[in-house]
Coordinates of C-alpha atoms in Angstrom, one line a residue:
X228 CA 7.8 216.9 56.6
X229 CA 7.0 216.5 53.0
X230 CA 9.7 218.5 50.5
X231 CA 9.2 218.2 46.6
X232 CA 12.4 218.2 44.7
X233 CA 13.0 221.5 42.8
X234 CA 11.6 220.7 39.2
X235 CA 13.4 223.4 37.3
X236 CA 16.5 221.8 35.5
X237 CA 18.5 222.5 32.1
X238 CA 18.4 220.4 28.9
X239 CA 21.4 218.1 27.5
X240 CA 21.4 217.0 24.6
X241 CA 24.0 214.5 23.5
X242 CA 24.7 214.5 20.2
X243 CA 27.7 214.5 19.3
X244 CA 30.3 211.9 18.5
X245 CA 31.6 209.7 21.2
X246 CA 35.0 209.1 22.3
X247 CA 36.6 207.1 20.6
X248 CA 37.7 204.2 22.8
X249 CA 40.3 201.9 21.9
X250 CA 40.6 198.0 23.3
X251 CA 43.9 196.5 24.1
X252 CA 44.9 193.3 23.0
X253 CA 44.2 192.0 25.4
X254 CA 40.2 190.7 24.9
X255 CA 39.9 187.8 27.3
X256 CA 41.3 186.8 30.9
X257 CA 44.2 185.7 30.0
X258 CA 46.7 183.7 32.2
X259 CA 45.2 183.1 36.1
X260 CA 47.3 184.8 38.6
X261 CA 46.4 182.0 41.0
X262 CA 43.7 179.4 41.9
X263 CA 42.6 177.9 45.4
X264 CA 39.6 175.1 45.9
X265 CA 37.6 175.7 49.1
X266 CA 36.0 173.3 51.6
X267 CA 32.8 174.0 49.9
X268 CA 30.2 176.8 47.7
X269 CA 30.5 180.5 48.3
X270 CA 27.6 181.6 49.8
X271 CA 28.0 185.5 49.8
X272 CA 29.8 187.9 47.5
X273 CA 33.9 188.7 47.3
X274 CA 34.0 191.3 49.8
X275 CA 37.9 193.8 48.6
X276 CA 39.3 194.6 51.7
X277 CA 42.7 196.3 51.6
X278 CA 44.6 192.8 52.7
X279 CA 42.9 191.4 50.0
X280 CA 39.1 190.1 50.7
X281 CA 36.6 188.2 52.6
X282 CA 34.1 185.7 52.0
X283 CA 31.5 183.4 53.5
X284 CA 31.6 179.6 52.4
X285 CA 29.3 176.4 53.3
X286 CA 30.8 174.9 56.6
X287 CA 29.6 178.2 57.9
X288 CA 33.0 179.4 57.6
X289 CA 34.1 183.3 57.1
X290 CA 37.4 183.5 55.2
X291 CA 39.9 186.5 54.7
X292 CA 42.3 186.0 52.1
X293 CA 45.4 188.0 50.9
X294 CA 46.1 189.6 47.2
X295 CA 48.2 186.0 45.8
X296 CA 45.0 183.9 47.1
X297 CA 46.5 182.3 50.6
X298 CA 44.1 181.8 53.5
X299 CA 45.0 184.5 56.2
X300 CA 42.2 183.0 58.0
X301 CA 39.0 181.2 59.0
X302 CA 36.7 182.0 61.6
X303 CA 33.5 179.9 62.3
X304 CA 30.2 181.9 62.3
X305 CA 28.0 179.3 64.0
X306 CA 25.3 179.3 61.4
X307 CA 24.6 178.3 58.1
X308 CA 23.3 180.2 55.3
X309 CA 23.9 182.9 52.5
X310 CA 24.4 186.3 54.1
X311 CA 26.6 189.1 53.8
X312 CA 30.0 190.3 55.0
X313 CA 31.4 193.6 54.2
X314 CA 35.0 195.4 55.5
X315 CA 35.1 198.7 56.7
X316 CA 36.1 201.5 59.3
X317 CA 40.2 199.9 59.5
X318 CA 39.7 196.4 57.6
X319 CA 37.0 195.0 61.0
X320 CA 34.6 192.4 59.0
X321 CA 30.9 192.7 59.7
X322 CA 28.9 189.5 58.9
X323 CA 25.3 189.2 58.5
X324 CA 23.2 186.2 58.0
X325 CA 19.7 186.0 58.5
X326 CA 19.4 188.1 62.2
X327 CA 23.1 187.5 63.0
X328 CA 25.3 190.5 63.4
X329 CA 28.7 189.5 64.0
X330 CA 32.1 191.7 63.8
X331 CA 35.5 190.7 63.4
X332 CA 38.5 192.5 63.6
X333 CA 41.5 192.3 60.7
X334 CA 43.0 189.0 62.7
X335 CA 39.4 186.8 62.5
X336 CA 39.0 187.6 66.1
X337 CA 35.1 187.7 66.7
X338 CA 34.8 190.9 68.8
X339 CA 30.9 190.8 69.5
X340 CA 27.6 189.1 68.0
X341 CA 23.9 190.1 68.6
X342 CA 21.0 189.0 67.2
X343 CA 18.3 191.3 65.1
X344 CA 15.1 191.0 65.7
X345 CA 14.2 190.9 62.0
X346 CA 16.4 189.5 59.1
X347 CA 19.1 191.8 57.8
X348 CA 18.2 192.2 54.0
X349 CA 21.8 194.2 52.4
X350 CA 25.2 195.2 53.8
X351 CA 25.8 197.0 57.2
X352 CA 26.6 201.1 56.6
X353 CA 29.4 202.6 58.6
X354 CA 28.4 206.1 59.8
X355 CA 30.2 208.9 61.6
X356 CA 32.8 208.1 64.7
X357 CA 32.5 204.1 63.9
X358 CA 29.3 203.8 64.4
X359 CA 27.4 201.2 62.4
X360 CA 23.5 201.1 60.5
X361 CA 21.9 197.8 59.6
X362 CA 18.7 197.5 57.7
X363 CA 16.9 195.3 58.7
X364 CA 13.6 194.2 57.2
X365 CA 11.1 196.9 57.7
X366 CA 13.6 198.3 60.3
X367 CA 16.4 200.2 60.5
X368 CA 19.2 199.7 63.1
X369 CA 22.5 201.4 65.0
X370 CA 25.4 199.9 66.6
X371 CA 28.3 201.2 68.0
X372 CA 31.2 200.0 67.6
X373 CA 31.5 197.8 70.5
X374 CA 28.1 196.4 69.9
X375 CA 25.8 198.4 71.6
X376 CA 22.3 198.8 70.5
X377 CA 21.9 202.9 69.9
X378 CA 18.4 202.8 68.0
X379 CA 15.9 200.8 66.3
X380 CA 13.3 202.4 63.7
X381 CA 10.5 200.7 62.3
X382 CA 9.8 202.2 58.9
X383 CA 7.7 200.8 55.8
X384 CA 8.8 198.3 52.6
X385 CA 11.9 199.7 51.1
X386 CA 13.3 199.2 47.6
X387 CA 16.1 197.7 46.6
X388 CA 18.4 200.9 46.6
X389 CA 20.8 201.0 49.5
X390 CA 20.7 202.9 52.8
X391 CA 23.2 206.0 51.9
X392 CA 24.8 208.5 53.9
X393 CA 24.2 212.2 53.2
X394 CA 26.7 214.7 53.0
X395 CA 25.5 216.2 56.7
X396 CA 26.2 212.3 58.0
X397 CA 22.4 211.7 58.2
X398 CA 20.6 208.8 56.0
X399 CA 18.3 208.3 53.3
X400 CA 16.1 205.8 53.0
X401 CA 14.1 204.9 49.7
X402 CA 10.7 203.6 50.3
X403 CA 8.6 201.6 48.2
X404 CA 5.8 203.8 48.3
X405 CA 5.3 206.0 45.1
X406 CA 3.2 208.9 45.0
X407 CA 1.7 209.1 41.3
X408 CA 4.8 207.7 39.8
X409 CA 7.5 210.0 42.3
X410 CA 9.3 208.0 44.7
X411 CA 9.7 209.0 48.4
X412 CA 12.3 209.0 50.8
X413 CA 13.0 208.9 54.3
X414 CA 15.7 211.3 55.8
X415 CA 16.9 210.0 59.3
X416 CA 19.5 211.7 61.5
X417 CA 22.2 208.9 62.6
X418 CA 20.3 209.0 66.0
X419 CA 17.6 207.3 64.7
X420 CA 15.0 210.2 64.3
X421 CA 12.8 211.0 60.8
X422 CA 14.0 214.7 59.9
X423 CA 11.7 214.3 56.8
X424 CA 9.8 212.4 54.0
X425 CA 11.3 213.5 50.6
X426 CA 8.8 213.1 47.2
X427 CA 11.1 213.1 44.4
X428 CA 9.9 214.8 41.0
X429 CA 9.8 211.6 39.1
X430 CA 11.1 207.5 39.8
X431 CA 14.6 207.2 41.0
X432 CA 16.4 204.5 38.6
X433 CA 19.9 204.7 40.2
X434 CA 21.5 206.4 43.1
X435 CA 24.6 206.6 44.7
X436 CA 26.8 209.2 47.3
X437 CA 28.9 211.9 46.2
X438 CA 31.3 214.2 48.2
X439 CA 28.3 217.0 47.7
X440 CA 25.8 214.7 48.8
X441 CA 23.7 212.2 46.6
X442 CA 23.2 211.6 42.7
X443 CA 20.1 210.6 41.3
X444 CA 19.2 209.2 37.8
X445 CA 15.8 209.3 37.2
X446 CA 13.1 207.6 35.0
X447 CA 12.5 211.0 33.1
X448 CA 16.2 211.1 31.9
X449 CA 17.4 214.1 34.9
X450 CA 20.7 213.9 36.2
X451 CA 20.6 215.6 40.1
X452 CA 22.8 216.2 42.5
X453 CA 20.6 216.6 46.1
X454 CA 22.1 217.8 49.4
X455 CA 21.0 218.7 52.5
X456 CA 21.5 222.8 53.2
X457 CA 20.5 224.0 56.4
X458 CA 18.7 220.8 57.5
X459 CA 16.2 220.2 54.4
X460 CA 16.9 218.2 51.6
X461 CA 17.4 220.3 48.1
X462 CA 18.6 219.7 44.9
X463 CA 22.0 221.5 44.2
X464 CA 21.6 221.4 40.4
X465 CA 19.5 219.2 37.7
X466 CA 19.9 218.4 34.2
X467 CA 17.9 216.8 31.9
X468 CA 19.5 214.4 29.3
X469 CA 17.8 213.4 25.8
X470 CA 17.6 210.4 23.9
X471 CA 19.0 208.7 26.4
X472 CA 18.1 207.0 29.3
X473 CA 19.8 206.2 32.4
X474 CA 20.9 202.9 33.8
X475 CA 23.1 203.8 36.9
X476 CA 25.7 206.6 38.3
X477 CA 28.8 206.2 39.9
X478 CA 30.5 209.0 42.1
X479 CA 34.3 209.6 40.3
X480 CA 35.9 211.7 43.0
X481 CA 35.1 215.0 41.6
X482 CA 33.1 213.7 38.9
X483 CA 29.9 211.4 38.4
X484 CA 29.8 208.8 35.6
X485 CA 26.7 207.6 34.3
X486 CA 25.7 204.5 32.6
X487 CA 23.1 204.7 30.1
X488 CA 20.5 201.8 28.8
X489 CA 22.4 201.7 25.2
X490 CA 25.7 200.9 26.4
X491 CA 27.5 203.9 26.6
X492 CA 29.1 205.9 29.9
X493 CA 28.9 209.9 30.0
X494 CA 31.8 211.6 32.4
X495 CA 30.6 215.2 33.7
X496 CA 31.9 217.8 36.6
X497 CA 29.8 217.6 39.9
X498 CA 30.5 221.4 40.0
X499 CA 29.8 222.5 36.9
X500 CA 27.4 219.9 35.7
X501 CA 29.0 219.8 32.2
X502 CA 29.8 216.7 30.6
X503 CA 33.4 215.7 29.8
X504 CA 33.2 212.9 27.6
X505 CA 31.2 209.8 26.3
X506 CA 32.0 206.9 25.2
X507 CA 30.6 204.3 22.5
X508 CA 28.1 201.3 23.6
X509 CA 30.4 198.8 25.9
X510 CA 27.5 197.1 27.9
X511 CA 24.3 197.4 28.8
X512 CA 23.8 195.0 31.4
X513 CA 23.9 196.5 35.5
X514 CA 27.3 197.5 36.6
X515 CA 27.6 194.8 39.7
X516 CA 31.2 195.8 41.1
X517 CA 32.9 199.3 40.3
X518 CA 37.0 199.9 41.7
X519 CA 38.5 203.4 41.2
X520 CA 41.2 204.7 42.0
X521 CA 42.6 208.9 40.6
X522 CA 43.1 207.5 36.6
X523 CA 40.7 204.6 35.9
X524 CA 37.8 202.9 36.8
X525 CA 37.5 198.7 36.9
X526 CA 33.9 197.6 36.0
X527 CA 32.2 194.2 36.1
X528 CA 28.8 193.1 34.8
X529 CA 27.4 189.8 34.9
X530 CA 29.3 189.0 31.5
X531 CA 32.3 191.7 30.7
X532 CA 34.7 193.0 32.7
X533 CA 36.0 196.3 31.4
X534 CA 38.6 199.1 32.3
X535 CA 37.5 202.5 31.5
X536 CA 40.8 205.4 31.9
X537 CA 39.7 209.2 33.3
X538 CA 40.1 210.7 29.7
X539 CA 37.3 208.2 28.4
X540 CA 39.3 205.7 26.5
X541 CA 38.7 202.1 27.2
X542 CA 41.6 199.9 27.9
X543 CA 39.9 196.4 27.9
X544 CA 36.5 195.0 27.3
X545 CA 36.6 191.3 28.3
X546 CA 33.7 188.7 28.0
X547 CA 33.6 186.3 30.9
X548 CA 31.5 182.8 31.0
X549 CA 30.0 181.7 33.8
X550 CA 30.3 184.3 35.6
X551 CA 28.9 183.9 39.2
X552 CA 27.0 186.5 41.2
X553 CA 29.4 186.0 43.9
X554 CA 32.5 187.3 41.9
X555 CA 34.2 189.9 42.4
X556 CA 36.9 192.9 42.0
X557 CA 39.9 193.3 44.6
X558 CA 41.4 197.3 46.1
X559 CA 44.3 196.6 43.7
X560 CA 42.8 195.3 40.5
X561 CA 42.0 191.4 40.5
X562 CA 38.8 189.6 39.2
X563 CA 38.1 186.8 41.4
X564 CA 36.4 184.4 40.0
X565 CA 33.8 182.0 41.5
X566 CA 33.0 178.2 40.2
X567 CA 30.4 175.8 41.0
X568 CA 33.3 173.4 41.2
X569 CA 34.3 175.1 44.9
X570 CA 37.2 176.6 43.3
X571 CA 38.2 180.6 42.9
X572 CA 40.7 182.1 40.5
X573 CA 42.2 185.4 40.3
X574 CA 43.1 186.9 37.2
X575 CA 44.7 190.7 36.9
X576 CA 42.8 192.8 35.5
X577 CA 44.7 196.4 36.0
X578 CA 46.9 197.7 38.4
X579 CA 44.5 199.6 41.3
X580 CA 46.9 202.4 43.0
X581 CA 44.7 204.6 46.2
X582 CA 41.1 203.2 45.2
X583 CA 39.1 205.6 46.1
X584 CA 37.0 204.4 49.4
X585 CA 33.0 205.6 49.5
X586 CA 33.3 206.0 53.2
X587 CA 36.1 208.1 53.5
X588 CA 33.9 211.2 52.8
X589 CA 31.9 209.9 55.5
X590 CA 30.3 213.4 57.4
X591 CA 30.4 214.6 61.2
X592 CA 26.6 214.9 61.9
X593 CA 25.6 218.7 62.8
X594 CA 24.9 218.6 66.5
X595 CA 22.3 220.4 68.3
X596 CA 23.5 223.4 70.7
X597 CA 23.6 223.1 74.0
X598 CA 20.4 223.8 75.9
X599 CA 19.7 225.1 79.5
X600 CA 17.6 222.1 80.2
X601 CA 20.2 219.5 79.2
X602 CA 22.1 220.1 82.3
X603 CA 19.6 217.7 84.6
X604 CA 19.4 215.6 81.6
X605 CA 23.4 215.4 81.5
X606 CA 23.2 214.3 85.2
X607 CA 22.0 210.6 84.4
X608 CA 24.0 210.4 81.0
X609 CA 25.8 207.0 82.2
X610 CA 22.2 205.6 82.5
X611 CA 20.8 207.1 79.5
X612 CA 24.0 206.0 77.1
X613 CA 23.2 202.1 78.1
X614 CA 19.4 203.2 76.7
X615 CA 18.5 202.3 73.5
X616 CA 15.8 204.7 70.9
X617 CA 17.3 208.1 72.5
X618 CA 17.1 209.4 69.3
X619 CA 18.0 213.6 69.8
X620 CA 18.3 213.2 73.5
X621 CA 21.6 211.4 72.4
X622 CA 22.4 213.9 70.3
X623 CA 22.1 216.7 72.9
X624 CA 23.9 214.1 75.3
X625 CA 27.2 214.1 73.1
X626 CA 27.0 218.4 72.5
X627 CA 27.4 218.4 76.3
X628 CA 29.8 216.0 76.7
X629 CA 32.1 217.3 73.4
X630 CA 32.1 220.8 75.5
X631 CA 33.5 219.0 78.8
X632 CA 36.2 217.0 76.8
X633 CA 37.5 220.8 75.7
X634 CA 37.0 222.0 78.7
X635 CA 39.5 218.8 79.9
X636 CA 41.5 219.6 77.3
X637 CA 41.9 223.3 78.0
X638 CA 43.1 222.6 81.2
X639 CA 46.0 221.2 79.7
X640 CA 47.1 222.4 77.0
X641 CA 46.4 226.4 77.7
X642 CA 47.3 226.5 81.5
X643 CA 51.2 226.2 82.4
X644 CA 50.4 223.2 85.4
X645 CA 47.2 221.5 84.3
X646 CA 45.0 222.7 87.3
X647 CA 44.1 219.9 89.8
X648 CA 41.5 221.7 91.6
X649 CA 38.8 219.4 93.0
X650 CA 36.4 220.9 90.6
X651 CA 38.5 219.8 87.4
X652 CA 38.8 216.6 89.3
X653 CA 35.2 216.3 89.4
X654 CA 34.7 217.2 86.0
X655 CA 37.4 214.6 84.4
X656 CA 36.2 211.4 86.4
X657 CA 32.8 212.4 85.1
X658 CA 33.4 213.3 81.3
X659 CA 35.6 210.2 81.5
X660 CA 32.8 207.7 82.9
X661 CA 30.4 209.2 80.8
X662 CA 32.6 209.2 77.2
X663 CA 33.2 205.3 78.1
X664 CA 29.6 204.8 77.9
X665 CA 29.3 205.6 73.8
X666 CA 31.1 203.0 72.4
X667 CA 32.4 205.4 69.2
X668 CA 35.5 206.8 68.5
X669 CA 34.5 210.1 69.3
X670 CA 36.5 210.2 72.8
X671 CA 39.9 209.3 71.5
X672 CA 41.2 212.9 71.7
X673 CA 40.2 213.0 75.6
X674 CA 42.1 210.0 75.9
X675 CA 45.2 211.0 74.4
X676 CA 45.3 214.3 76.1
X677 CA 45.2 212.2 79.6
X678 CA 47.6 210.2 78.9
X679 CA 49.6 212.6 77.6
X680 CA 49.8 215.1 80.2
X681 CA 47.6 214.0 83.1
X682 CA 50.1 213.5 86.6
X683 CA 47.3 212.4 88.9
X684 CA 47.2 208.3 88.9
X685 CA 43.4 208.1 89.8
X686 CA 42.0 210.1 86.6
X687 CA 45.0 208.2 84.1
X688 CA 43.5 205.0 86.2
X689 CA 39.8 205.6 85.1
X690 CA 41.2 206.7 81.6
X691 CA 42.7 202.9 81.3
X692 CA 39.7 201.6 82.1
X693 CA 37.7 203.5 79.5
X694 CA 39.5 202.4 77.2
X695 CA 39.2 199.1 78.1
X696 CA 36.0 199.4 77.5
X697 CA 35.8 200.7 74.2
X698 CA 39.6 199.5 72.4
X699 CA 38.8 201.2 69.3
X700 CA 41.8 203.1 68.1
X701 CA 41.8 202.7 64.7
X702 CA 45.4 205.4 63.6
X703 CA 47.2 203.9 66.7
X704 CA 46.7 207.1 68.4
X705 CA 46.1 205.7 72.0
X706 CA 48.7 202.9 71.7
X707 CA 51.6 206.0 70.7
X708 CA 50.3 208.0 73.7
X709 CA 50.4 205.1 76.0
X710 CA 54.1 204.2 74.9
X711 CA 55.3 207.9 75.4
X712 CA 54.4 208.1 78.8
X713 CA 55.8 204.9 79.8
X714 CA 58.9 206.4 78.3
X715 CA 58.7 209.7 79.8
X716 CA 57.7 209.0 83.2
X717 CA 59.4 207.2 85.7
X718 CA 57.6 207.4 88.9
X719 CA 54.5 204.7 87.8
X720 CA 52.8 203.3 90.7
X721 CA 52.7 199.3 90.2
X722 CA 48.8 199.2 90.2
X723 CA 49.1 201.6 87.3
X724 CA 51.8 199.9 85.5
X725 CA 49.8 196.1 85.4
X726 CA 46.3 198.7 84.5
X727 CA 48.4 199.7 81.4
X728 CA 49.1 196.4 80.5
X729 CA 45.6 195.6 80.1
X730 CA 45.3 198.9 78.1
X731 CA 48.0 197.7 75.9
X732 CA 46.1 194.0 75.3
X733 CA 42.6 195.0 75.0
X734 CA 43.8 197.8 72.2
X735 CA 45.7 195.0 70.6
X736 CA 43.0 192.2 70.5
X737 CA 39.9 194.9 69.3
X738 CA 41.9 196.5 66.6
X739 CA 43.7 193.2 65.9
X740 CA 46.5 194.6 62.8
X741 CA 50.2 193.1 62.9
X742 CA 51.1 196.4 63.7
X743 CA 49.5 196.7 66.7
X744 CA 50.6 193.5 68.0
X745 CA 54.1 194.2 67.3
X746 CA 53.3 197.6 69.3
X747 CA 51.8 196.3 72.2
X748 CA 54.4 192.8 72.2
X749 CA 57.2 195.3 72.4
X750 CA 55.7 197.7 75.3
X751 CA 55.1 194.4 77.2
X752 CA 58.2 192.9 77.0
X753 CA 59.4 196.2 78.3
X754 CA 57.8 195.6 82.0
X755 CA 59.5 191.9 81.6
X756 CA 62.7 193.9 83.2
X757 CA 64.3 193.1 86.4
X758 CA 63.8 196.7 87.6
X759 CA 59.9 195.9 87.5
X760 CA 58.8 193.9 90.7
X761 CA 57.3 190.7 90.2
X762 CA 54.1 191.3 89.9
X763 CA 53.7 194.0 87.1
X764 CA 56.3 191.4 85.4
X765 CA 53.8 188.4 85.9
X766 CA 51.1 190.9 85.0
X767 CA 53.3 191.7 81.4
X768 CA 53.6 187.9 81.2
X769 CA 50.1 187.3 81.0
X770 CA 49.2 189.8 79.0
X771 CA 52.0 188.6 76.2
X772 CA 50.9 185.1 76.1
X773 CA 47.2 186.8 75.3
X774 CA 48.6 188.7 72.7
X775 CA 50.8 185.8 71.0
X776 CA 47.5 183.7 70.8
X777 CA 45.7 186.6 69.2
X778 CA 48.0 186.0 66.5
X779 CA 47.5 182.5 66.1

């Protein structure tokens, strides 16, 4: 469905004098925090991750490093070549080079790999309930996050803008083809299916998300904010700027920051639209790296790094030589730098405190209601969910399936003895088989209410194993509920006892922080009592050793 943009917009004209902003001494790099010399060239950019960051060297190597510059880790990737890597959803590390996906999990543990069948041509985009979209060339790809193929959509030449998530959780896509000097778009729902073809009023310069939906700069000087209200795209208010001309936006938490072509950066009110301050020329090359956190903002071109402060003034504007395309900024405020030489240095730039993460404003998806028809459809979900290109029938899969997780949960929480008729029975072995089979995070609330309260051994038994299949628990929510039941309840049948060690090794080794493996070391040395018979201690034995060389 073609939609035009609305055209009507209001005229800013900015005139009057700028900020003035104010340098600090400090004018150049100064003294290196630290300095490291690697096995061989960076090959992809700094990747911040909240540890410290990631990135992909010659040997075909994948190191994480911490804020002071030591070598957490190394993990081989089994192929050589440039590529990207990129940390999200709880610190797991998603590599791509050439048609390699691979994911690794905040230890270096590789969790799963697959192969595209086209090269992957910019960094992975994490979606709603840990799924994961890949853009490929001329395609566009989902994964869950267990690795499972969800869709595959061909679609035509792209520019170089991103794929970005819209404030309703689906995705726009900007295409190459322009219509009379308007670019066009491609809305698609996270299940893989085009809602609509957007034609812009004029040639998108810059873009980026927003917690309203998306900003636009465009080629005729408008500054937009677009969202999508009742499932069509719109624009939610437009502004047209003079005498100046837009280089890129940046989304501020409540605010968006522009960069224009002469230099200078304009702060104004996503609400209101009205502009806060401007500042004086400071660069005019492309902003490649950006950091906020609540009072600042840590910018990096190919030549200046820069700190600019919420109330417009300009703490440091510092020329760097040299600089490589693969630097980069850290979360907490560090310019790592990358030589020719193999060697990186870290300088402070400012102190970072809460950056403010793009995906944390990611969107639950608007399901479809539940139709009459689904029901037979419903019957072969286990089937269907191993299916790849369901595009809506997965969606009207999961709005069945969310209403028999409450109905689960009803059971418990609003009845004084959880019933244990045979139809509830029934109906928690099936909407636990069938939640195994997404590979998202969406089922962790069933999950925790079973383990919570659940006194029948065969459902808590095909709980464990769902979980087994799909370890992702990224606030520790499954790991607390397994350890207050083993604490509450006594009467544990062995079998159960060596199926929650598993639980407790498989959660550990996907999600892979120290604090899960301190979690999980502790519950297993529990079962390593003399109370326990041997075999759910031989069991806890096993399972220990796993998780000791996980660490290593």
């Amino acid at each position: 469905m073609n939609k035009t943009l609305c055209k009507q917009f209001f005229t800013l004209i900015l005139f009057f004098p700028s900020i003035g902003f104010v340098f600090s001494q400090s004018t150049v790099l100064g003294t290196k925090s630290w300095q490291t010399v690697l096995s061989g060239n960076v090959l992809s950019k700094i990747e911040p991750s909240s540890y410290g960051f990631v990135v992909i060297t010659e040997g075909r190597l994948l190191n994480a490093f911490s804020e002071n510059g030591q070598i957490l880790w190394q993990r081989n990737l089994g192929q050589k070549g440039s590529g990207f890597c990129v940390s999200m959803n709880g610190d797991f590390v998603y590599t791509a080079i050439d048609k390699k996906l691979s994911l690794f999990n905040t230890s270096g543990i590789a969790l799963w790999t697959i192969e595209t069948k086209t090269p992957i041509v910019e960094k992975p985009l994490p979606g709603w309930d840990g799924r994961l979209f890949v853009r490929e060339k001329n395609a566009i790809s989902s994964y869950t996050i267990n690795g499972l193929l969800r869709f595959r959509l061909e679609v035509s030449d792209g520019l170089d803008f991103p794929l970005v998530s819209l404030n309703d959780g689906s995705l726009l896509y900007v295409q190459k083809k322009n219509l009379n000097g308007k670019s066009t778009a491609l809305r698609i729902s996270p299940f893989g299916a085009i809602l609509e073809e957007i034609i812009f009023v004029d040639t998108i310069r810059s873009l980026t998300e927003s917690k309203n939906g998306l900003v636009l700069g465009l080629e005729n000087g408008n500054l937009a904010v677009c969202h999508v209200v009742d499932n069509l795209f719109d624009t939610k208010w437009s502004i047209k700027i003079e005498n100046k001309r837009i280089l890129d936006v940046f989304s501020w938490e409540n605010n968006i920051l522009v960069q224009f072509s002469d230099g200078s950066f304009a702060l104004f009110d996503e609400e209101s639209k009205e502009e806060i301050w401007q500042t004086g020329s400071i660069t005019k090359e492309k902003i490649e790296d950006a950091i906020f956190d609540m009072e600042k903002g840590i910018f990096r071109s190919f030549s200046r790094i820069f700190v600019i402060n919420k109330d417009g003034s300009v703490e440091k504007n510092i020329q760097v030589q040299n600089n490589s395309r693969f630097s980069g900024l850290t979360e907490s405020g560090f310019f790592v730098e990358v030589k020719d030489d193999w060697s990186i240095s870290a300088y402070r730039i400012a102190l970072v405190e809460n950056r403010l993460h793009r995906q944390s404003g990611i969107k639950t998806y608007p399901l479809p209601p539940i139709k009459a028809s689904s029901a037979e459809l419903y019957k072969n979900a286990p089937t269907l969910f191993q299916s790849i290109n369901l595009f809506e029938t997965e969606a009207e899969l999961i709005s069945r399936l969310r209403l028999d997780i409450k109905t689960v949960q009803n059971s418990y929480f609003f009845m004084e003895k959880p019933s244990q008729s045979f139809e509830m029975l029934a109906l928690k072995i099936k909407t636990i088989q069938n939640a195994a089979y997404l590979g998202t995070g969406e089922p962790m609330s069933l999950y925790e209410s079973i383990l919570d309260r659940e006194s029948d051994e065969s459902i808590l038994f095909q709980c464990l194993r769902a979980i087994q299949k799909n370890a992702y628990d990224y606030d520790m929510r499954l790991l607390l509920a397994t350890e207050k039941r083993l604490v509450q309840r006594n009467q544990i049948s062995d079998t159960l006892l060596e199926e929650y060690c598993y639980t407790i090794t498989e959660i550990c080794r996907f999600m892979g922080r120290k604090t899960f493996m301190r979690k999980g070391k502790d519950l297993l040395f529990s079962f390593l009592d003399a109370k326990y018979k041997m075999t759910v201690q031989e069991t806890a034995r096993e399972c220990l050793e796993k998780i000791i060389a996980f660490e290593k």
